[in-house]
């Protein structure tokens, strides 16, 4: 209601300015005034039309039973997804379906239109099909060879990190790594998920991100490369 | 063609705006170009046939600074040796002479050149290795 009243007021005001500009005496400045007020009318009209379109899209968006909870843990984000019977916990990269109503931390939102309290984590808006595929993959446990799983535990990663299918604990001390390789970024920081960045991060995370809570892991180089290979295999 | 006086004004006003925008764009581009030209090394050193500027960008893309301290990089890793003054150093990894071919080889295949090293193979292409080597050599 407030929006409609405001929109009408803006349009009325810009039209009034335009009318005033046209009524000016012919002479220096009139053309510029007319042109300027035309520009104002066009900009106001376009932005109002976009807003109306966005509101319409939001209103007509189909609702889903998807419920996402974003929990902040110091320097990383825990992301809990619930839809129908599926319960998935991931971290640091918020995937949302486009053009669909869902709840985010208890508030109803439509992706890209209304963010109540925008989490400062990378957001991936996907089409409904892409999102469904992504969620189905996330729900699967990781497929890790036994030796690599042993290595992950032996190097102490499993004291904090969970990989469903390898480390089936429920703790939330550090980001869940079950499908780590599908994430485009690491460290909840926008740093690309590539081997160079990842290797340095695993050994000495504070060299990459000062406030990181992950301790240094000065493991033997061949163990380091094995751990990085394991992380790269978590699709 | 006959024009009304106010049309002259309108066209004149518009022309001023366009000229001003062009001016701002030109001056801005010139400033950016000179900042780029004189704050980053431009010509490769003798023996290096890569492009230093591109190497500098690639260093950010490959994440070298996650492990190495590199002047001008966003992150400052302490995992591997610092690469400050790399162009003045005698050896690569304490084993190979710091020469163009050795450096390019090292950047591409550290694991086969020195098995057991902490530096991972990053799948660097020939061209990328030439450019990164050309940049590192300028760090005198």
Coordinates of C-alpha atoms in Angstrom, one line a residue:
Chain A
X1 CA 0.0 0.0 0.0
X2 CA 2.8 2.4 1.0
X3 CA 4.6 1.4 -2.2
X4 CA 1.6 2.2 -4.4
X5 CA 1.0 5.6 -2.7
X6 CA 4.7 6.4 -3.1
X7 CA 4.7 5.3 -6.8
X8 CA 1.7 7.5 -7.6
X9 CA 3.3 10.4 -5.8
X10 CA 6.5 10.0 -7.7
X11 CA 4.7 9.8 -11.1
X12 CA 2.5 12.7 -10.3
X13 CA 5.4 14.8 -9.2
X14 CA 7.5 14.0 -12.3
X15 CA 4.6 14.7 -14.6
X16 CA 4.0 18.0 -12.8
X17 CA 7.6 19.0 -13.3
X18 CA 7.3 18.0 -17.0
X19 CA 4.2 20.1 -17.4
X20 CA 5.8 23.0 -15.7
X21 CA 8.8 22.7 -18.0
X22 CA 6.6 22.6 -21.1
X23 CA 4.7 25.7 -19.8
X24 CA 8.0 27.7 -19.6
X25 CA 8.5 30.7 -21.8
X26 CA 10.3 29.7 -25.0
X27 CA 13.9 30.7 -24.7
X28 CA 17.2 29.7 -23.1
X29 CA 16.9 26.7 -20.8
X30 CA 13.4 25.5 -21.7
X31 CA 14.6 22.7 -24.0
X32 CA 17.1 21.5 -21.4
X33 CA 14.4 21.5 -18.7
X34 CA 11.9 19.6 -20.9
X35 CA 14.6 17.0 -21.7
X36 CA 15.7 16.7 -18.1
X37 CA 12.1 16.2 -16.8
X38 CA 11.4 13.6 -19.6
X39 CA 14.5 11.7 -18.4
X40 CA 13.2 11.9 -14.8
X41 CA 9.7 10.6 -15.9
X42 CA 11.3 7.7 -17.9
X43 CA 13.6 6.7 -15.0
X44 CA 10.8 6.9 -12.4
X45 CA 8.5 4.9 -14.7
X46 CA 11.1 2.3 -15.5
X47 CA 12.1 1.7 -11.9
X48 CA 8.4 1.5 -10.7
X49 CA 7.7 -0.9 -13.6
X50 CA 10.6 -3.1 -12.5
X51 CA 9.5 -3.0 -8.9
X52 CA 5.9 -4.0 -9.9
X53 CA 7.3 -6.8 -12.0
X54 CA 9.4 -8.1 -9.1
X55 CA 6.5 -7.9 -6.7
X56 CA 4.3 -9.7 -9.3
X57 CA 7.0 -12.4 -9.8
X58 CA 7.3 -12.9 -6.0
X59 CA 3.5 -13.1 -5.6
X60 CA 3.1 -15.6 -8.4
X61 CA 6.1 -17.7 -7.4
X62 CA 5.2 -21.3 -6.5
X63 CA 5.9 -22.1 -2.9
X64 CA 7.9 -25.1 -1.9
X65 CA 8.5 -26.9 1.4
X66 CA 12.2 -26.0 1.2
X67 CA 13.5 -24.6 4.5
X68 CA 17.0 -23.2 4.7
X69 CA 18.7 -22.2 7.9
X70 CA 21.9 -20.2 7.9
X71 CA 23.9 -20.4 11.1
X72 CA 27.0 -18.3 11.5
X73 CA 29.9 -19.9 13.3
X74 CA 32.7 -17.3 13.7
X75 CA 34.3 -17.3 10.3
X76 CA 32.1 -19.8 8.4
X77 CA 28.5 -20.5 7.8
X78 CA 26.6 -23.7 8.4
X79 CA 23.7 -24.2 5.9
X80 CA 20.9 -26.6 6.9
X81 CA 18.5 -27.6 4.1
X82 CA 15.2 -29.4 4.7
X83 CA 12.7 -30.3 2.0
X84 CA 10.1 -33.0 2.4
X85 CA 12.1 -35.9 3.9
X86 CA 15.5 -34.6 2.8
X87 CA 17.8 -33.1 5.5
X88 CA 21.2 -31.9 4.4
X89 CA 23.9 -29.8 6.1
X90 CA 26.5 -28.1 3.9
X91 CA 28.6 -25.0 4.4
X92 CA 29.7 -21.7 3.0
X93 CA 28.0 -21.7 -0.4
X94 CA 24.3 -21.0 -0.3
X95 CA 22.4 -22.6 -3.2
X96 CA 18.8 -21.4 -3.7
X97 CA 16.2 -22.2 -6.4
X98 CA 15.2 -19.3 -8.6
X99 CA 11.5 -18.2 -8.8
X100 CA 10.4 -20.4 -5.9
X101 CA 9.2 -19.4 -2.5
X102 CA 11.0 -20.9 0.4
X103 CA 11.9 -20.0 4.0
X104 CA 15.3 -18.7 4.9
X105 CA 15.9 -18.5 8.7
X106 CA 12.1 -18.6 9.2
X107 CA 11.2 -15.9 6.7
X108 CA 9.5 -16.4 3.3
X109 CA 11.7 -15.3 0.5
X110 CA 12.0 -15.6 -3.3
X111 CA 15.6 -15.7 -4.5
X112 CA 17.0 -12.6 -6.0
X113 CA 14.1 -10.4 -5.0
X114 CA 13.9 -10.1 -1.2
X115 CA 16.8 -10.9 1.1
X116 CA 15.8 -10.3 4.7
X117 CA 19.3 -10.5 6.2
X118 CA 21.6 -11.2 3.4
X119 CA 24.3 -13.6 4.6
X120 CA 27.8 -12.6 3.6
X121 CA 28.5 -16.0 2.0
X122 CA 28.6 -16.8 -1.7
X123 CA 25.1 -17.3 -3.1
X124 CA 24.3 -19.5 -6.1
X125 CA 20.9 -19.0 -7.6
X126 CA 20.0 -22.0 -9.7
X127 CA 17.1 -23.0 -11.9
X128 CA 14.6 -25.4 -10.2
X129 CA 16.0 -28.4 -12.1
X130 CA 19.6 -27.5 -11.3
X131 CA 18.8 -27.0 -7.7
X132 CA 17.0 -30.3 -7.4
X133 CA 20.0 -32.1 -8.9
X134 CA 22.3 -30.2 -6.6
X135 CA 20.2 -31.1 -3.5
X136 CA 19.9 -34.7 -4.5
X137 CA 23.7 -34.9 -4.9
X138 CA 24.3 -33.2 -1.5
X139 CA 22.0 -35.7 0.2
X140 CA 24.2 -38.6 -0.9
X141 CA 27.1 -39.6 1.3
X142 CA 30.6 -39.2 -0.1
X143 CA 32.2 -42.0 -2.0
X144 CA 35.7 -42.2 -0.6
X145 CA 38.3 -45.0 -0.9
X146 CA 39.2 -46.6 2.4
X147 CA 42.8 -45.5 2.4
X148 CA 41.8 -41.9 1.8
X149 CA 39.2 -42.1 4.6
X150 CA 41.8 -43.5 6.9
X151 CA 44.2 -40.7 5.9
X152 CA 41.5 -38.1 6.7
X153 CA 41.1 -39.5 10.2
X154 CA 44.8 -40.1 10.8
X155 CA 45.7 -36.5 9.9
X156 CA 43.2 -35.2 12.5
X157 CA 40.9 -33.5 10.0
X158 CA 38.0 -35.6 11.4
X159 CA 38.3 -34.0 14.8
X160 CA 36.5 -31.0 13.3
X161 CA 35.2 -31.8 9.8
X162 CA 32.4 -34.1 8.8
X163 CA 32.4 -36.0 5.6
X164 CA 29.1 -38.0 5.5
X165 CA 30.1 -41.6 4.6
X166 CA 33.6 -41.2 6.1
X167 CA 33.2 -39.3 9.4
X168 CA 29.6 -39.7 10.4
X169 CA 29.7 -37.5 13.5
X170 CA 27.1 -34.8 14.2
X171 CA 29.5 -32.1 15.4
X172 CA 29.5 -28.7 13.7
X173 CA 32.9 -27.4 14.7
X174 CA 34.0 -26.8 11.2
X175 CA 32.4 -26.8 7.7
X176 CA 30.9 -30.1 6.4
X177 CA 33.1 -31.3 3.6
X178 CA 30.9 -34.1 2.1
X179 CA 30.7 -32.5 -1.3
X180 CA 33.5 -30.0 -1.0
X181 CA 34.7 -30.3 -4.6
X182 CA 31.4 -29.0 -6.0
X183 CA 31.9 -25.7 -4.2
X184 CA 33.4 -22.9 -6.3
X185 CA 35.0 -21.2 -3.4
X186 CA 36.9 -22.1 -0.2
X187 CA 37.2 -20.6 3.2
X188 CA 33.9 -18.7 3.1
X189 CA 35.9 -16.0 1.6
X190 CA 35.4 -16.1 -2.2
X191 CA 38.8 -17.6 -2.7
X192 CA 38.5 -20.0 -5.8
X193 CA 38.5 -23.7 -5.0
X194 CA 41.7 -24.6 -6.9
X195 CA 44.6 -26.7 -6.0
X196 CA 47.1 -23.9 -5.3
X197 CA 44.7 -22.0 -3.0
X198 CA 43.5 -25.2 -1.3
X199 CA 47.0 -26.5 -0.6
X200 CA 48.1 -23.4 1.1
X201 CA 44.8 -23.2 3.0
X202 CA 45.1 -26.7 4.4
X203 CA 48.6 -26.2 5.7
X204 CA 48.4 -22.6 7.1
X205 CA 44.9 -21.2 6.8
X206 CA 45.7 -17.9 8.5
X207 CA 48.1 -17.0 5.6
X208 CA 45.0 -16.9 3.4
X209 CA 42.4 -15.6 5.9
X210 CA 43.6 -14.0 9.1
X211 CA 40.6 -14.7 11.2
X212 CA 40.5 -18.4 10.3
X213 CA 40.0 -20.8 13.3
X214 CA 41.6 -23.8 11.5
X215 CA 44.9 -24.8 13.2
X216 CA 48.1 -25.2 11.1
X217 CA 48.5 -28.7 9.6
X218 CA 52.2 -29.1 8.8
X219 CA 51.9 -32.7 7.6
X220 CA 54.4 -34.5 5.5
X221 CA 54.2 -33.3 1.9
X222 CA 53.0 -36.6 0.5
X223 CA 50.2 -36.7 3.1
X224 CA 49.3 -33.1 2.2
X225 CA 49.0 -34.0 -1.5
X226 CA 46.9 -37.0 -0.6
X227 CA 44.5 -34.9 1.6
X228 CA 44.2 -32.3 -1.2
X229 CA 43.5 -35.1 -3.7
X230 CA 40.8 -36.5 -1.3
X231 CA 39.2 -33.0 -1.1
X232 CA 39.3 -32.7 -4.9
X233 CA 37.5 -36.0 -5.2
X234 CA 34.5 -35.0 -3.1
X235 CA 32.0 -34.3 -5.9
Chain B
X1 CA 17.2 23.6 -41.8
X2 CA 15.3 26.1 -39.7
X3 CA 15.5 25.5 -35.9
X4 CA 13.6 27.0 -33.1
X5 CA 15.8 28.8 -30.5
X6 CA 15.0 26.3 -27.7
X7 CA 16.0 23.4 -29.9
X8 CA 19.4 25.0 -30.3
X9 CA 19.7 25.2 -26.5
X10 CA 18.6 21.5 -26.1
X11 CA 21.1 20.2 -28.7
X12 CA 23.8 22.4 -27.2
X13 CA 23.2 21.2 -23.7
X14 CA 23.2 17.6 -24.9
X15 CA 26.5 18.1 -26.8
X16 CA 28.1 19.6 -23.7
X17 CA 27.1 16.5 -21.7
X18 CA 28.4 14.1 -24.4
X19 CA 31.7 16.0 -24.7
X20 CA 32.1 16.0 -20.9
X21 CA 31.5 12.3 -20.7
X22 CA 34.0 11.6 -23.5
X23 CA 36.5 13.8 -21.7
X24 CA 36.0 12.0 -18.4
X25 CA 36.3 8.6 -20.0
X26 CA 39.5 9.7 -21.9
X27 CA 41.2 11.2 -18.9
X28 CA 40.2 8.2 -16.7
X29 CA 41.5 5.7 -19.3
X30 CA 44.8 7.6 -19.7
X31 CA 45.3 7.7 -15.9
X32 CA 44.6 4.0 -15.6
X33 CA 46.9 3.2 -18.5
X34 CA 49.8 5.2 -17.0
X35 CA 49.2 3.7 -13.6
X36 CA 49.4 0.2 -15.1
X37 CA 52.4 1.0 -17.4
X38 CA 54.6 2.5 -14.8
X39 CA 53.7 0.5 -11.7
X40 CA 54.1 -3.0 -13.2
X41 CA 57.1 -4.4 -14.9
X42 CA 56.5 -4.2 -18.6
X43 CA 59.3 -5.8 -20.6
X44 CA 60.6 -9.3 -19.8
X45 CA 64.2 -9.7 -18.8
X46 CA 66.7 -11.1 -21.3
X47 CA 66.2 -14.9 -21.6
X48 CA 62.6 -14.8 -20.5
X49 CA 60.1 -14.8 -23.3
X50 CA 56.8 -14.5 -21.3
X51 CA 54.7 -11.5 -20.5
X52 CA 55.4 -10.3 -16.9
X53 CA 52.0 -8.6 -16.4
X54 CA 50.1 -11.7 -17.4
X55 CA 52.3 -13.7 -15.1
X56 CA 51.4 -11.4 -12.2
X57 CA 47.7 -12.0 -12.9
X58 CA 48.2 -15.7 -13.2
X59 CA 49.9 -15.8 -9.8
X60 CA 46.6 -14.7 -8.3
X61 CA 44.7 -17.2 -10.4
X62 CA 46.9 -20.2 -9.5
X63 CA 46.9 -19.2 -5.8
X64 CA 50.7 -19.1 -5.5
X65 CA 50.3 -16.6 -2.7
X66 CA 48.4 -19.1 -0.5
X67 CA 51.8 -20.6 0.2
X68 CA 54.4 -18.0 -0.8
X69 CA 54.9 -14.4 0.3
X70 CA 54.8 -12.5 -3.0
X71 CA 55.2 -8.7 -3.2
X72 CA 51.9 -7.2 -4.2
X73 CA 49.7 -10.3 -3.7
X74 CA 46.5 -10.2 -1.8
X75 CA 47.3 -13.1 0.6
X76 CA 50.7 -13.8 2.3
X77 CA 51.4 -17.5 2.7
X78 CA 54.1 -18.8 5.0
X79 CA 54.0 -22.4 3.8
X80 CA 56.7 -22.2 1.2
X81 CA 59.7 -19.9 0.9
X82 CA 59.0 -16.2 0.3
X83 CA 59.4 -15.1 -3.3
X84 CA 60.5 -11.6 -2.6
X85 CA 63.7 -10.8 -4.5
X86 CA 63.2 -14.0 -6.4
X87 CA 64.9 -12.6 -9.5
X88 CA 68.1 -12.1 -7.4
X89 CA 68.2 -15.6 -6.0
X90 CA 70.7 -18.2 -7.1
X91 CA 68.7 -21.4 -6.7
X92 CA 65.2 -22.7 -7.1
X93 CA 64.0 -25.0 -4.3
X94 CA 67.6 -25.1 -3.2
X95 CA 68.4 -27.5 -6.0
X96 CA 68.1 -26.0 -9.5
X97 CA 69.9 -22.9 -10.9
X98 CA 67.6 -20.0 -11.2
X99 CA 67.5 -19.9 -15.0
X100 CA 64.5 -19.4 -17.4
X101 CA 64.2 -23.0 -18.5
X102 CA 64.7 -24.5 -15.1
X103 CA 62.2 -22.0 -13.6
X104 CA 59.5 -22.8 -16.2
X105 CA 60.1 -26.6 -15.7
X106 CA 59.9 -26.2 -11.9
X107 CA 56.6 -24.2 -12.1
X108 CA 55.1 -26.9 -14.3
X109 CA 56.4 -30.1 -12.7
X110 CA 57.7 -29.6 -9.2
X111 CA 56.6 -33.1 -8.2
X112 CA 58.7 -34.9 -10.8
X113 CA 61.7 -32.5 -10.5
X114 CA 62.0 -32.9 -6.7
X115 CA 59.9 -35.8 -5.5
X116 CA 58.5 -35.2 -2.0
X117 CA 58.4 -31.5 -2.3
X118 CA 55.4 -29.7 -0.7
X119 CA 54.7 -27.8 -3.9
X120 CA 51.9 -29.4 -5.9
X121 CA 51.7 -29.8 -9.6
X122 CA 49.2 -27.2 -10.6
X123 CA 48.7 -28.2 -14.3
X124 CA 50.3 -25.0 -15.5
X125 CA 50.4 -24.7 -19.3
X126 CA 53.7 -23.9 -21.2
X127 CA 52.5 -20.3 -21.9
X128 CA 51.4 -19.7 -18.3
X129 CA 54.7 -21.0 -17.0
X130 CA 56.6 -18.7 -19.3
X131 CA 54.6 -15.7 -18.1
X132 CA 54.9 -16.5 -14.4
X133 CA 58.6 -17.1 -14.8
X134 CA 59.0 -13.8 -16.6
X135 CA 57.2 -12.0 -13.7
X136 CA 59.1 -13.8 -10.9
X137 CA 62.4 -12.8 -12.7
X138 CA 61.5 -9.1 -12.4
X139 CA 61.4 -9.4 -8.6
X140 CA 65.0 -8.2 -8.2

